[in-house]
Short mmCIF file of C-alpha atoms in Angstrom, two decimals:
data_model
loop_
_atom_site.label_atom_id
_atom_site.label_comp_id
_atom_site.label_asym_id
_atom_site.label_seq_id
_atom_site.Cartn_x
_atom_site.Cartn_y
_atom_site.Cartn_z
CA UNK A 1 -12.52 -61.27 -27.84
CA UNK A 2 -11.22 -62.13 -31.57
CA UNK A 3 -14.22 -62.34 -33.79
CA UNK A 4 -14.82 -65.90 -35.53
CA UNK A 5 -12.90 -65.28 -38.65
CA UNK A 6 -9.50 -64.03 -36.40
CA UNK A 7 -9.70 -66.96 -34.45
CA UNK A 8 -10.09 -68.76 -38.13
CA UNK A 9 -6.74 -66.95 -38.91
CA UNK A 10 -8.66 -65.62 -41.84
CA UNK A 11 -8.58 -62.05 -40.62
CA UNK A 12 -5.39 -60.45 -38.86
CA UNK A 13 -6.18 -59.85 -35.19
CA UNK A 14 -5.66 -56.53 -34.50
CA UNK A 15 -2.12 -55.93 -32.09
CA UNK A 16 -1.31 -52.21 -32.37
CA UNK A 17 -3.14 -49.46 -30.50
CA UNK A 18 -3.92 -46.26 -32.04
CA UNK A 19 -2.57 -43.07 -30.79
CA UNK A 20 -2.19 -41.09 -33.41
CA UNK A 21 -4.54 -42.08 -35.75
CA UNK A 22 -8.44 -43.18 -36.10
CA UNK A 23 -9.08 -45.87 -38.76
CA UNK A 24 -12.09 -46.07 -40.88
CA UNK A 25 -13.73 -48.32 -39.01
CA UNK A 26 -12.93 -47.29 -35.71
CA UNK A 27 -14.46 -44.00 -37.16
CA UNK A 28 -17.54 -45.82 -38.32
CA UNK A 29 -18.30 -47.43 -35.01
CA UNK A 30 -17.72 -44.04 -33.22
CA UNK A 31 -20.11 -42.69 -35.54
CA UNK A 32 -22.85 -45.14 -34.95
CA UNK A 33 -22.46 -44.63 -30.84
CA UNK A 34 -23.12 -40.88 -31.83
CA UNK A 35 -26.65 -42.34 -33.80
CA UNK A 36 -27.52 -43.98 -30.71
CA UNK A 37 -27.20 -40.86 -28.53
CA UNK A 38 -29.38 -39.10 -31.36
CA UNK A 39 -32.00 -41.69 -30.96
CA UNK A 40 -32.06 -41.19 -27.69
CA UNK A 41 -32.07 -37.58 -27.63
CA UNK A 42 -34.70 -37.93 -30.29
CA UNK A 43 -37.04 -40.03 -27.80
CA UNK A 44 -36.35 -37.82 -24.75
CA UNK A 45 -37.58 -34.92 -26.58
CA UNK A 46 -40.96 -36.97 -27.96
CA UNK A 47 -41.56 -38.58 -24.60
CA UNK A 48 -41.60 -35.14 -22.79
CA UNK A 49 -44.14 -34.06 -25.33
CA UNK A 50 -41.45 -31.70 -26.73
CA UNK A 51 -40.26 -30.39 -23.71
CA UNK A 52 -37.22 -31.71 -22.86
CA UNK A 53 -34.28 -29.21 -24.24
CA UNK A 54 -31.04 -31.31 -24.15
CA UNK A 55 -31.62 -32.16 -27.47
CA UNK A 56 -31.59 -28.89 -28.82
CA UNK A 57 -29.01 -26.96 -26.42
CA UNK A 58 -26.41 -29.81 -26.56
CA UNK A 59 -26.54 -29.46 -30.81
CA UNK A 60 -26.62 -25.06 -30.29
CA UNK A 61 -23.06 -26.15 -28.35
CA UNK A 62 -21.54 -28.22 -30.82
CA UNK A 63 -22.23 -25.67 -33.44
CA UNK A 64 -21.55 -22.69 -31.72
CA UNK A 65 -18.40 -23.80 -29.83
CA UNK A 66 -16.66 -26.80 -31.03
CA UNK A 67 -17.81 -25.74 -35.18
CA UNK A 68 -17.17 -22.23 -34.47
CA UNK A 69 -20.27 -20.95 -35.95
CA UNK A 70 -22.84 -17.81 -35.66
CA UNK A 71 -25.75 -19.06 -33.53
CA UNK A 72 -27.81 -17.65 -36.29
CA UNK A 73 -26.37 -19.70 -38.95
CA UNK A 74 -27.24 -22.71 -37.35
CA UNK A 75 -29.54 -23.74 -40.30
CA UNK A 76 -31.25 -27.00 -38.42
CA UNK A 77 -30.59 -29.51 -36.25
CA UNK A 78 -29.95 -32.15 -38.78
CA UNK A 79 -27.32 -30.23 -40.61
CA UNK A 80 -25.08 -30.05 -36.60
CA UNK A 81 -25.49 -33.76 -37.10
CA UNK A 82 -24.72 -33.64 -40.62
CA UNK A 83 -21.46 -31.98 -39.97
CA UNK A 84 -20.69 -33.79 -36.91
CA UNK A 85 -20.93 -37.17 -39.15
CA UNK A 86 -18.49 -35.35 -41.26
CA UNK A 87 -15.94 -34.37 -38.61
CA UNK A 88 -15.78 -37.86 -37.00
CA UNK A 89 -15.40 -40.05 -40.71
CA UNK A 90 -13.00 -37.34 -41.97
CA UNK A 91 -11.66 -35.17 -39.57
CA UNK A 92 -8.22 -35.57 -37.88
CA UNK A 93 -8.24 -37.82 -35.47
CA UNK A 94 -7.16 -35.08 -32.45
CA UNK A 95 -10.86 -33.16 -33.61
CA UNK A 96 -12.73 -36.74 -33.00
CA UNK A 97 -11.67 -37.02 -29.75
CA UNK A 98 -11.95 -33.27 -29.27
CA UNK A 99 -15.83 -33.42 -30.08
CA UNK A 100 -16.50 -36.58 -28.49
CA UNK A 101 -15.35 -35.30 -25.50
CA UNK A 102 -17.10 -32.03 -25.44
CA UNK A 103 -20.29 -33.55 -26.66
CA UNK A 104 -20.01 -35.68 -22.95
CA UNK A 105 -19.21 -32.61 -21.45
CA UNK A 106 -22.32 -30.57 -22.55
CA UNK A 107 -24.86 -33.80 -22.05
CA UNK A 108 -23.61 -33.56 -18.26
CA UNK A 109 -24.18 -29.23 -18.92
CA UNK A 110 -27.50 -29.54 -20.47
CA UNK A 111 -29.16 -32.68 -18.51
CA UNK A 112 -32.62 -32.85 -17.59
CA UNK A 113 -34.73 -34.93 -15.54
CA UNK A 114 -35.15 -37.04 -18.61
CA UNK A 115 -31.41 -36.99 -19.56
CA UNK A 116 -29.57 -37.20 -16.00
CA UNK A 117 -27.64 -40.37 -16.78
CA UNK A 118 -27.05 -39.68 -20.62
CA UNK A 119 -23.24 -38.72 -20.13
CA UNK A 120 -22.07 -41.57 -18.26
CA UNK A 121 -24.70 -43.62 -20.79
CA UNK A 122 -21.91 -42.58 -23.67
CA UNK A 123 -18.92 -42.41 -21.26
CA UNK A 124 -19.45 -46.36 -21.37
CA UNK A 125 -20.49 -46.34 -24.75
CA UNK A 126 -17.29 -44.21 -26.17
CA UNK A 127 -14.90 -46.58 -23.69
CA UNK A 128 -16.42 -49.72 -25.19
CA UNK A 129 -15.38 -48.70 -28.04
CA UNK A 130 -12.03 -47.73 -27.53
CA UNK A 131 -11.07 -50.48 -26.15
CA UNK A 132 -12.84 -52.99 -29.18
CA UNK A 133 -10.52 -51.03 -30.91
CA UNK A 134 -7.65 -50.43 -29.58
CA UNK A 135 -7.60 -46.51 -29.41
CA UNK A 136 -4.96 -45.38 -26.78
CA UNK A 137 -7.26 -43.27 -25.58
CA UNK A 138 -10.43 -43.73 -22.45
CA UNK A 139 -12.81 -41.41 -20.24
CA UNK A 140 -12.24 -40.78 -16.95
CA UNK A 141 -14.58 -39.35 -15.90
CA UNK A 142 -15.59 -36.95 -18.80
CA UNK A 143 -12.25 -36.22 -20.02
CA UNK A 144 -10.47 -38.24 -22.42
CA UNK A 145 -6.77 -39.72 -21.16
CA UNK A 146 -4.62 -41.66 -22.92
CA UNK A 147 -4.88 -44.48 -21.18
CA UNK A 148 -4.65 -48.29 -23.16
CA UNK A 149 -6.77 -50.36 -21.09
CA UNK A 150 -10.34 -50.08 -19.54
CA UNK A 151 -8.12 -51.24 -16.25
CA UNK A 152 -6.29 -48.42 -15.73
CA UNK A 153 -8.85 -46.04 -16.57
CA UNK A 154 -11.34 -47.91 -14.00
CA UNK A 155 -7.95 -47.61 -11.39
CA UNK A 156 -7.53 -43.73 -11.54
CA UNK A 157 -11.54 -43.29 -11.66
CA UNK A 158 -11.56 -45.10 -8.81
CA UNK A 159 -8.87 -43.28 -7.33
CA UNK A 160 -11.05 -40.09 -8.00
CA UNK A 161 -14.10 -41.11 -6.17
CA UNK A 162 -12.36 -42.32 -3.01
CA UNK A 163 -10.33 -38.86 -2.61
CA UNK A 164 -13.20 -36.78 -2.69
CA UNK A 165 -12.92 -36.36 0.85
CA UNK A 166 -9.80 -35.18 0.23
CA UNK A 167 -9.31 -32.05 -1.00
CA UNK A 168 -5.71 -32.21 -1.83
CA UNK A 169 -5.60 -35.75 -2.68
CA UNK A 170 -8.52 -35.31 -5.43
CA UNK A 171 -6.84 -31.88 -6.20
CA UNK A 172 -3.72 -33.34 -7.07
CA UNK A 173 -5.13 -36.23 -8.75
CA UNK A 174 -7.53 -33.98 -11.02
CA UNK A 175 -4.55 -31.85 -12.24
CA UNK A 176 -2.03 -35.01 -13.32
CA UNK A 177 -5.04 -36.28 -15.27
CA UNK A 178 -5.77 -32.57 -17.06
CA UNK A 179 -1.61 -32.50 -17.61
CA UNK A 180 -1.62 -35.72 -19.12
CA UNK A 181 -4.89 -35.60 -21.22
CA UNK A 182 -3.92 -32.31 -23.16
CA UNK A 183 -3.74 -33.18 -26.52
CA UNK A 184 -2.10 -29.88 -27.68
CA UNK A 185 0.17 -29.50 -24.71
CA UNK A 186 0.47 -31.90 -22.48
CA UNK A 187 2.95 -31.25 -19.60
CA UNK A 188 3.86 -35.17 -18.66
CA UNK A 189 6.83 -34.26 -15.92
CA UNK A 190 4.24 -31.96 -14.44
CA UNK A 191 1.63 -34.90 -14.42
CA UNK A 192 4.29 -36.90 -12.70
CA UNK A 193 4.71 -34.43 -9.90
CA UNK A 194 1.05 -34.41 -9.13
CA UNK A 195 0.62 -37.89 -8.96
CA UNK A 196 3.44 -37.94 -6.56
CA UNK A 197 1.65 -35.59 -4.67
CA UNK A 198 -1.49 -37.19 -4.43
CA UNK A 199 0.27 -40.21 -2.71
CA UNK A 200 2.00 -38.05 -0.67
CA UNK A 201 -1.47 -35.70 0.19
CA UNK A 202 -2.98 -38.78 1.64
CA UNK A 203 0.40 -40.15 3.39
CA UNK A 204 0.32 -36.95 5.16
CA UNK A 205 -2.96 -37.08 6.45
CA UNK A 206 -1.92 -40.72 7.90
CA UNK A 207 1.05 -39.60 9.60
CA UNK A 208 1.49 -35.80 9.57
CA UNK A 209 4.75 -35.42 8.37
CA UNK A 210 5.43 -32.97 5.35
CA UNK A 211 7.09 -35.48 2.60
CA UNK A 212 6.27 -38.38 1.18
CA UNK A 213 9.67 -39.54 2.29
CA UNK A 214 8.86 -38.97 6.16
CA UNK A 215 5.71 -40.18 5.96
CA UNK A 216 6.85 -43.52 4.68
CA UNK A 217 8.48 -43.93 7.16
CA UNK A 218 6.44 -43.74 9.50
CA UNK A 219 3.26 -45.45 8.38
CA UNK A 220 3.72 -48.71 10.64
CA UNK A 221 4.31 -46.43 13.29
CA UNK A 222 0.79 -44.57 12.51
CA UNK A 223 -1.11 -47.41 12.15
CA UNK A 224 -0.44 -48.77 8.94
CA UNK A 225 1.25 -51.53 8.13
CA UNK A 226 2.26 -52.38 4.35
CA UNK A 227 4.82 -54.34 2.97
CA UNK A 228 8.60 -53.65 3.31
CA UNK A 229 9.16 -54.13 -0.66
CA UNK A 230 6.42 -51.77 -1.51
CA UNK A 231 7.21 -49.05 1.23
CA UNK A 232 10.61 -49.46 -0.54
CA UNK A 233 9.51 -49.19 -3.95
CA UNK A 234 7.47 -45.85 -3.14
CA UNK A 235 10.77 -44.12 -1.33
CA UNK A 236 12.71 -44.75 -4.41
CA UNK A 237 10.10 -43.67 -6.70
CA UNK A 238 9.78 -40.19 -4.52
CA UNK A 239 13.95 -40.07 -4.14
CA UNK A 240 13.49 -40.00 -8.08
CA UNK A 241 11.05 -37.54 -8.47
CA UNK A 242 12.43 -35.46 -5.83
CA UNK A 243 16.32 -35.98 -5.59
CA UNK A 244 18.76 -32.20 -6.52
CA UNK A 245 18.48 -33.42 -10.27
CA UNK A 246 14.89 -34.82 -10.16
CA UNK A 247 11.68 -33.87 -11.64
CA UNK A 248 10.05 -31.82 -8.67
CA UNK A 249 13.41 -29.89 -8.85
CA UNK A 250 13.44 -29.21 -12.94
CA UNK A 251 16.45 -31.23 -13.36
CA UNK A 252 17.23 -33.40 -16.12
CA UNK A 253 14.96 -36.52 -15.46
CA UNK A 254 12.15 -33.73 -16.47
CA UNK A 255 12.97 -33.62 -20.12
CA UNK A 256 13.23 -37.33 -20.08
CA UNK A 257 9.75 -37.81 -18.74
CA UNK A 258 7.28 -38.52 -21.50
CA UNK A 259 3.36 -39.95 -21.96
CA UNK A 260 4.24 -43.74 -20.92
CA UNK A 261 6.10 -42.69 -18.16
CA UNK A 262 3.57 -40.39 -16.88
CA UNK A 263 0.80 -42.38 -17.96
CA UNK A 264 2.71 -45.24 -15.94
CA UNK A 265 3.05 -43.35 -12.78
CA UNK A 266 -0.46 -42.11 -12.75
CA UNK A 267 -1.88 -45.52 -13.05
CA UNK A 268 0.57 -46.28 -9.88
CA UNK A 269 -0.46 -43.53 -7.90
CA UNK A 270 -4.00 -43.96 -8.55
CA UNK A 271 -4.13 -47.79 -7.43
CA UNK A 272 -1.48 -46.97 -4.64
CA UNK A 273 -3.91 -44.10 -3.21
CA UNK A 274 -6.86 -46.33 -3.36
CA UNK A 275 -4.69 -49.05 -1.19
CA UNK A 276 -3.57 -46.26 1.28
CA UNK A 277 -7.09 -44.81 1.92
CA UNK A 278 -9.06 -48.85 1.97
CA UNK A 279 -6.05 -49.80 4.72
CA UNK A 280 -6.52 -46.49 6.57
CA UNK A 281 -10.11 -46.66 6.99
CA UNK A 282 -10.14 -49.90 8.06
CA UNK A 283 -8.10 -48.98 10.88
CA UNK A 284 -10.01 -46.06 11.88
CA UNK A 285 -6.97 -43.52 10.81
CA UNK A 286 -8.68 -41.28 8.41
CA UNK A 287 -10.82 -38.83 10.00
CA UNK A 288 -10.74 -35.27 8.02
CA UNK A 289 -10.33 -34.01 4.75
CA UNK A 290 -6.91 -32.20 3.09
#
């Protein structure tokens, strides 16, 4: 929501998202989220009496593996913070979301009894944030996609937790999101073809034909009735991935493909394989796992 003085038209409301770039006070407010989770490492550790190692293992991480550090030159836990102020204010913006992601990654690592919920804690914390500010970028799950809105990250995290009965579905899914998110090389007509796939995992299980395109096809005679438009819409979008010159193939629409386009079709997928498995289970047609 734009803050009084936008609204005022005494501040300019801020229209562009950043991808490629953290401003200073985007930095700032990451920065602060970061001084919350100290606190409440800080307060885990005192409330356990000093037992509680998060605290301590999650900074012996940062240090050791995202600073590149000796262990033994790890001259106190204020100075990891110190330097971990210093690498989200000043660092490029690729090493922000590089630490902010790994820090969620070891909280998860190093929970404890008094910590179990910390990651997800800061998952919503970071996301918040993001979107305030219009970084490009959210967590699903604990990896950082670029993804614009806290809508389509909420519509491929939901598309995670309702294929984990599906092994081929979630696999699928999982690897379009780890294709997409890599920030040094992402592979976006790759991405493509496993979202494709995870449509066409949970099609299969539906009707038991091979392709996306058969299967299709024969939804409303499986059970499953959706409408013509979108059964339409979802054949052309496989005859494009999957035509002699199309992406599954390595034809030219692969060098074409790039993040919007993948982030675009993963965002499809993810809502169109939450639809598939709701209308399936409601009529009794999903039964196993693939």
């Amino acid at each position: 929501m734009p803050s009084f003085a936008e609204r005022l038209g005494r501040r300019p409301i801020r229209s562009l998202m950043q991808r490629e770039e953290l401003d200073e006070e985007t930095r700032t407010e990451l920065w602060n989220v970061f001084v919350i989770l100290r606190e409440i490492l800080d307060k885990a550790y005192q409330d356990t009496y000093r037992g509680d190692s998060t605290r301590y293992d999650v900074l012996v991480a940062i240090w050791t593996w995202e600073f590149k550090r000796p262990r033994d030159e790890m001259r106190s836990e204020s100075a990891v913070w110190s330097d971990l102020k210093s690498q989200v204010l000043r660092g490029e913006w690729f090493d922000v979301l590089d630490v902010t992601e790994a820090v969620v990654g070891y909280l998860d690592r190093y929970k404890t009894s008094a910590t179990e919920d910390l990651a997800s804690i800061m998952v919503g914390a970071f996301n918040n944030r993001f979107e305030h500010f219009l970084v490009a970028y959210r967590f699903v799950g604990q990896e950082l996609t670029p993804l614009d809105s806290s809508a389509e990250a909420d519509a491929v995290a939901a598309a995670q937790v309702d294929t984990n009965a599906f092994d081929g579905a979630r696999h699928a899914l999982d690897r379009a999101i780890g294709l997409l998110s890599d920030r040094q090389n992402p592979d976006y007509a790759n991405s493509v073809k496993e979202s494709i796939s995870a449509v066409e995992a949970i099609v299969r299980i539906v009707t038991h034909e091979n392709t996306l395109g058969a299967g299709l096809a024969r939804l409303e005679g499986a059970g499953l009735t959706i409408h013509p438009a979108l059964r339409s819409s979802w054949s052309k979008m496989y005859g494009w991935v999957s035509d002699a010159d199309g992406i599954r193939h390595a034809g030219l629409g692969a060098a074409d493909v790039d993040q919007a386009l993948a982030k675009y079709v993963l965002v499809t997928s993810s809502a169109f394989v939450s639809y598939l498995i709701e209308e399936a289970r409601k009529r009794g047609l999903l039964h196993g796992s693939a």
